[in-house]
XYZ file of C-alpha atoms in Angstrom:
408
model
C -33.236 0.518 -55.983
C -31.503 -2.811 -55.383
C -33.454 -5.999 -56.021
C -33.186 -8.916 -53.657
C -32.532 -12.592 -54.208
C -34.324 -15.726 -53.059
C -31.109 -17.756 -52.837
C -29.937 -18.991 -49.463
C -27.263 -17.365 -47.261
C -28.268 -13.868 -48.308
C -30.590 -12.896 -45.506
C -28.586 -9.810 -44.528
C -28.660 -8.452 -48.075
C -32.360 -9.131 -48.461
C -33.095 -7.504 -45.139
C -31.158 -4.401 -46.228
C -33.059 -4.277 -49.544
C -36.442 -4.564 -47.821
C -35.567 -2.099 -45.070
C -34.347 0.444 -47.640
C -37.618 0.084 -49.550
C -39.649 0.694 -46.380
C -37.427 3.632 -45.417
C -37.944 5.335 -48.770
C -41.733 4.812 -48.767
C -42.862 8.104 -47.232
C -46.478 6.951 -46.949
C -45.762 3.377 -45.930
C -45.742 0.210 -48.009
C -47.481 -3.168 -47.883
C -45.870 -6.604 -48.065
C -47.414 -7.139 -51.497
C -45.866 -3.903 -52.756
C -42.510 -4.926 -51.315
C -42.645 -8.215 -53.193
C -43.432 -6.375 -56.417
C -40.680 -3.773 -56.048
C -37.885 -6.037 -54.766
C -38.553 -9.228 -56.729
C -38.473 -11.291 -53.533
C -40.923 -14.047 -52.756
C -43.838 -13.408 -50.357
C -42.317 -15.900 -47.918
C -38.971 -14.071 -47.896
C -40.760 -10.747 -47.426
C -42.772 -12.179 -44.544
C -39.704 -13.601 -42.788
C -37.653 -10.415 -43.104
C -40.519 -8.124 -42.097
C -41.053 -10.211 -38.986
C -37.401 -9.668 -38.011
C -37.704 -5.919 -38.640
C -40.850 -5.812 -36.501
C -39.142 -7.741 -33.704
C -36.167 -5.347 -33.841
C -38.497 -2.361 -33.579
C -37.293 -0.859 -36.880
C -40.748 -0.900 -38.502
C -44.329 -1.109 -37.306
C -47.663 -2.223 -38.717
C -49.484 1.065 -39.031
C -52.896 0.555 -40.627
C -54.820 -1.544 -43.145
C -55.983 -0.384 -46.567
C -58.452 -1.875 -49.002
C -57.605 -1.749 -52.696
C -59.925 -3.962 -54.709
C -61.061 -7.476 -53.885
C -59.148 -9.666 -51.501
C -57.678 -9.342 -48.062
C -56.957 -5.781 -46.809
C -53.265 -4.889 -46.928
C -51.333 -3.969 -43.806
C -49.153 -0.911 -44.285
C -45.637 -1.025 -42.844
C -44.173 2.224 -41.537
C -40.634 3.083 -40.522
C -39.950 3.676 -36.828
C -38.116 6.856 -37.710
C -36.392 7.520 -34.387
C -35.568 3.925 -33.509
C -31.936 4.505 -34.514
C -29.982 7.739 -34.845
C -26.592 8.699 -36.277
C -24.322 11.663 -35.616
C -22.259 13.385 -38.271
C -19.321 15.748 -37.758
C -17.853 17.831 -40.543
C -14.293 18.987 -39.963
C -13.607 21.886 -42.318
C -10.858 24.517 -42.012
C -13.598 27.145 -41.704
C -16.051 25.388 -39.399
C -17.000 22.334 -37.403
C -20.627 21.339 -37.868
C -22.554 18.509 -36.237
C -25.941 16.935 -36.889
C -28.016 14.081 -35.504
C -30.114 12.249 -38.099
C -32.984 9.821 -37.791
C -33.545 6.851 -40.092
C -35.176 9.013 -42.746
C -32.066 11.160 -42.919
C -33.895 14.054 -41.270
C -31.929 16.401 -39.010
C -33.126 16.138 -35.406
C -30.620 18.587 -33.895
C -27.560 20.391 -35.174
C -24.675 22.527 -33.952
C -22.194 24.736 -35.798
C -18.852 26.195 -34.667
C -17.774 28.893 -37.149
C -14.051 29.563 -37.750
C -12.804 27.485 -34.785
C -9.073 27.182 -34.119
C -8.340 23.711 -35.516
C -4.551 23.958 -35.674
C -4.084 21.559 -32.748
C -5.556 18.143 -33.658
C -5.743 16.866 -30.073
C -7.620 19.964 -28.894
C -9.909 19.806 -31.932
C -10.804 16.168 -31.284
C -11.628 17.146 -27.702
C -13.857 19.972 -28.977
C -15.655 17.552 -31.301
C -16.209 15.042 -28.484
C -17.650 17.727 -26.195
C -19.912 18.983 -28.977
C -21.217 15.455 -29.575
C -22.060 15.068 -25.893
C -23.926 18.382 -25.966
C -25.783 17.287 -29.096
C -26.899 14.014 -27.481
C -28.075 15.813 -24.362
C -29.963 18.397 -26.406
C -31.659 15.700 -28.495
C -33.058 13.830 -25.515
C -32.401 10.552 -27.341
C -31.240 7.506 -25.343
C -27.568 6.845 -26.008
C -28.237 3.230 -26.966
C -30.195 4.400 -30.011
C -27.126 6.013 -31.574
C -25.629 3.782 -34.275
C -22.363 5.693 -34.426
C -20.546 8.871 -35.356
C -19.325 9.688 -38.860
C -16.513 12.220 -39.262
C -16.341 13.870 -42.684
C -12.939 15.449 -43.250
C -10.990 16.833 -46.206
C -8.659 14.406 -47.943
C -6.332 12.827 -48.375
C -7.136 10.428 -45.577
C -6.945 6.752 -44.709
C -10.458 5.700 -43.642
C -9.459 2.096 -42.912
C -6.877 3.264 -40.368
C -8.983 6.199 -39.175
C -6.215 8.653 -40.084
C -6.299 12.112 -41.646
C -3.197 12.058 -43.822
C -2.438 15.718 -44.484
C -5.118 17.888 -46.106
C -3.454 20.916 -47.714
C -5.801 23.376 -45.982
C -5.518 21.876 -42.478
C -2.166 22.907 -41.034
C -0.766 20.380 -38.570
C -3.020 17.505 -39.618
C -0.386 15.164 -41.035
C -0.999 11.480 -40.205
C -3.408 12.328 -37.383
C -5.414 9.490 -35.862
C -9.027 10.587 -35.472
C -11.242 7.523 -35.127
C -9.588 5.792 -32.177
C -9.277 8.798 -29.806
C -12.772 10.053 -30.623
C -14.274 6.581 -30.105
C -12.482 6.281 -26.771
C -13.806 9.639 -25.604
C -17.381 8.940 -26.674
C -17.767 5.198 -26.184
C -19.428 5.044 -29.617
C -18.528 3.539 -32.970
C -16.753 6.102 -35.171
C -15.961 6.040 -38.865
C -13.997 8.454 -41.052
C -15.133 9.503 -44.528
C -13.782 11.966 -47.055
C -16.039 15.022 -46.947
C -16.755 15.133 -50.690
C -17.685 11.444 -50.701
C -19.788 11.982 -47.572
C -21.679 14.776 -49.336
C -22.446 12.409 -52.226
C -23.692 9.777 -49.766
C -25.965 12.424 -48.235
C -27.435 13.283 -51.634
C -27.896 9.595 -52.488
C -29.477 8.787 -49.113
C -31.884 11.726 -49.344
C -32.496 11.710 -53.098
C -35.057 10.130 -55.381
C -34.241 6.428 -55.696
C -35.310 6.331 -59.348
C -33.866 9.634 -60.617
C -30.704 10.092 -58.555
C -28.658 7.148 -59.747
C -26.003 8.911 -61.839
C -24.758 12.262 -60.616
C -21.798 14.324 -59.518
C -21.950 16.070 -56.155
C -19.771 19.202 -56.063
C -18.723 20.328 -52.588
C -17.928 24.049 -52.256
C -16.468 24.957 -48.896
C -13.010 26.098 -47.866
C -11.877 23.571 -50.454
C -13.581 22.154 -53.526
C -14.006 18.524 -54.561
C -16.539 16.118 -55.991
C -18.313 12.913 -55.114
C -19.416 10.637 -57.947
C -22.372 8.253 -58.118
C -22.772 5.869 -61.051
C -25.523 3.272 -61.178
C -26.519 4.134 -57.626
C -23.055 3.299 -56.274
C -20.505 5.712 -54.785
C -17.191 5.770 -56.676
C -14.533 5.648 -53.968
C -11.290 4.687 -55.677
C -8.648 2.322 -54.325
C -7.973 4.337 -51.158
C -11.379 5.998 -50.715
C -9.963 9.315 -51.927
C -11.712 9.655 -55.284
C -13.026 13.051 -56.315
C -9.938 15.278 -56.299
C -10.369 17.752 -59.147
C -7.975 20.322 -57.700
C -5.117 19.171 -59.927
C -7.010 19.546 -63.185
C -5.124 22.062 -65.333
C -7.021 25.297 -65.976
C -4.653 26.353 -68.756
C -3.293 29.444 -67.025
C -0.826 30.256 -64.288
C -2.119 30.933 -60.796
C -0.732 30.345 -57.305
C 1.796 27.492 -56.916
C 0.157 24.170 -56.057
C 1.509 21.606 -53.593
C 2.040 19.253 -56.551
C 4.670 21.632 -57.922
C 2.641 23.035 -60.819
C 1.150 26.495 -61.092
C -1.784 25.827 -63.429
C -4.012 23.714 -61.150
C -7.617 24.478 -60.269
C -6.529 24.292 -56.614
C -4.116 27.157 -57.256
C -6.805 29.279 -58.921
C -9.151 28.686 -55.979
C -6.480 28.945 -53.279
C -6.627 31.548 -50.553
C -3.316 33.005 -51.738
C -4.705 33.575 -55.246
C -7.996 34.915 -53.857
C -6.120 37.343 -51.597
C -4.009 38.622 -54.490
C -7.060 39.164 -56.696
C -8.970 40.754 -53.804
C -6.138 43.205 -53.121
C -6.118 44.187 -56.784
C -9.862 44.861 -56.538
C -9.510 46.819 -53.284
C -11.341 44.232 -51.154
C -10.402 43.724 -47.457
C -9.674 40.015 -47.870
C -6.074 39.445 -46.773
C -5.070 37.524 -43.684
C -1.329 37.883 -44.298
C 1.248 35.368 -45.486
C 1.695 33.748 -42.067
C -2.020 33.514 -41.245
C -3.251 30.335 -39.610
C -6.300 28.247 -40.461
C -8.745 30.330 -38.409
C -7.505 33.671 -39.816
C -7.775 32.418 -43.388
C -11.263 31.101 -42.689
C -12.319 34.450 -41.242
C -10.966 36.277 -44.287
C -12.831 33.866 -46.568
C -16.017 34.499 -44.587
C -15.507 38.218 -45.193
C -15.217 37.621 -48.935
C -18.391 35.522 -48.959
C -20.241 38.181 -46.961
C -19.207 40.846 -49.471
C -20.426 38.646 -52.331
C -23.745 38.019 -50.577
C -24.101 41.780 -50.099
C -23.492 42.054 -53.860
C -20.340 44.126 -53.636
C -19.515 44.281 -57.391
C -15.832 43.311 -57.209
C -16.555 40.374 -54.894
C -19.434 39.180 -57.085
C -17.235 39.347 -60.184
C -14.367 37.456 -58.532
C -16.720 34.776 -57.265
C -18.313 34.423 -60.695
C -14.887 33.766 -62.177
C -14.052 31.123 -59.565
C -17.393 29.390 -60.136
C -16.883 29.446 -63.908
C -13.456 27.806 -63.572
C -14.901 25.108 -61.334
C -17.861 24.529 -63.667
C -15.461 24.115 -66.571
C -13.578 21.356 -64.732
C -16.794 19.662 -63.593
C -18.003 19.759 -67.193
C -14.990 17.675 -68.207
C -15.798 15.139 -65.521
C -19.437 15.008 -66.640
C -18.176 13.996 -70.082
C -16.025 11.243 -68.589
C -18.860 9.723 -66.537
C -21.865 10.574 -68.756
C -24.109 11.472 -65.820
C -27.356 13.401 -66.096
C -27.238 15.481 -62.920
C -24.864 17.724 -60.989
C -25.673 18.756 -57.413
C -23.708 21.692 -55.992
C -23.606 22.250 -52.244
C -21.503 23.078 -49.216
C -21.294 25.883 -46.655
C -20.049 28.560 -49.059
C -22.385 27.509 -51.858
C -25.327 27.679 -49.452
C -24.599 31.418 -49.188
C -23.830 32.316 -52.810
C -25.280 29.500 -54.918
C -28.379 31.423 -55.923
C -26.157 34.015 -57.597
C -24.222 31.501 -59.687
C -26.234 28.326 -60.286
C -27.617 29.373 -63.678
C -24.222 30.238 -65.140
C -22.639 27.094 -63.706
C -25.382 25.025 -65.347
C -24.872 26.732 -68.695
C -21.107 26.132 -68.659
C -21.460 22.461 -67.752
C -24.041 21.841 -70.467
C -21.959 23.717 -73.038
C -19.087 21.390 -72.171
C -21.236 18.248 -72.417
C -20.425 16.310 -75.559
C -23.657 14.279 -75.915
C -26.126 17.067 -75.166
C -28.012 16.110 -78.331
C -28.951 12.880 -76.534
C -29.570 14.188 -73.029
C -28.877 17.263 -70.971
C -27.367 17.642 -67.530
C -29.598 19.000 -64.782
C -27.547 21.269 -62.519
C -29.128 22.110 -59.167
C -28.175 23.404 -55.750
C -28.277 20.921 -52.891
C -31.361 21.069 -50.689
C -29.290 19.981 -47.674
C -27.821 23.413 -46.975
C -24.577 24.352 -45.256
C -24.547 21.155 -43.149
C -24.279 18.786 -46.114
C -20.837 17.566 -44.969
C -22.057 16.709 -41.464
C -25.244 15.183 -42.871
C -23.003 13.099 -45.108
C -20.998 11.893 -42.122
C -24.170 10.708 -40.385
C -25.545 9.207 -43.598
C -22.278 7.322 -44.041
C -22.919 5.660 -40.667
C -26.499 4.751 -41.585
C -25.446 3.660 -45.056
C -22.715 1.388 -43.704
C -25.102 -0.157 -41.183
C -28.306 -0.443 -43.171
C -27.990 -0.090 -46.950
C -27.770 -3.087 -49.292
C -24.258 -3.623 -50.645
C -23.419 -5.702 -53.687
C -20.360 -7.017 -51.824
C -22.733 -8.868 -49.492
C -23.518 -11.200 -52.393
C -19.953 -12.494 -52.612
C -19.464 -16.073 -51.426
C -16.735 -16.262 -48.801
């Protein structure tokens, strides 16, 4: 948890620190406890809490007596005072969620294997789905902070542009934020889906334990989000987390980078199709298949693995092992103590593979004599990307940022 400061000109940062502390206190928190946990003076706590009360973000819930002295008033979060919407654009699905201030899903919607080859049509579909979500929720529109779109990289979040994800045909330099904002009349931000998933885990995790971890996203594509010291690692262009070009030491399908030994090639649909044909599995959409056809074929493969068809289970185990091996290298680089694996495909097959993935990562870890690496499946389910998009909106609006301390 961030600690505040009693210096002047930092009211916004202090307010974010205090609000985050109240948000994370599931059973409420008193002003005295806030002063103890944040390091802020009672006067600063009192001033900020008054603003939060006036804004309707918190309420005085009850009084408690703990020893001698004046009874303490417990502050509770007004959970539904503000809401955020997240959209996850994946080659295999479009999912949407509406979150409250606790990061809890109020309503959700999922479009499986939609035809996303036409960006303009897809943006229209997303806008319509958002309108349906708002209507279904019954929430007043003025309570919605904004909409966060989580999309596969590379992308340019500052310009609101998807720059050409390898698995999204036709999405080269496509402007997403501006047209979606115009259709909805709401603030929209764009976030890389793997980074969004890490934000979701950070927002919903334990503030003491979940400070150093890698979030592995397993969907149509695979990537990671990285959290060190409670901060998301974004990189210069907000595209950090690409592990697809790590060399696996063997030849697979050609990669867009020109090599044929990349993890992305091993996990590509072309390589999966070839291996599936060899095993006699009906997972082949053809060389000229579009995004939707490939997604449908991938869904077939996942279904076969869930049904424990031996060849599908064995293929999937090999793909997971390759990914775990690459993640293990990254764990060594960052020296984290936790790996969280999630995403729409992992939500279906994670239970079959989590133990082996954990073993491989810990075998790879070079300082295991000092500490181990806890490897767990995400508790956020198949909608982790969309949850991450909504959390990115809440995080941008409400979480304390170290950059707020800079003098300008």
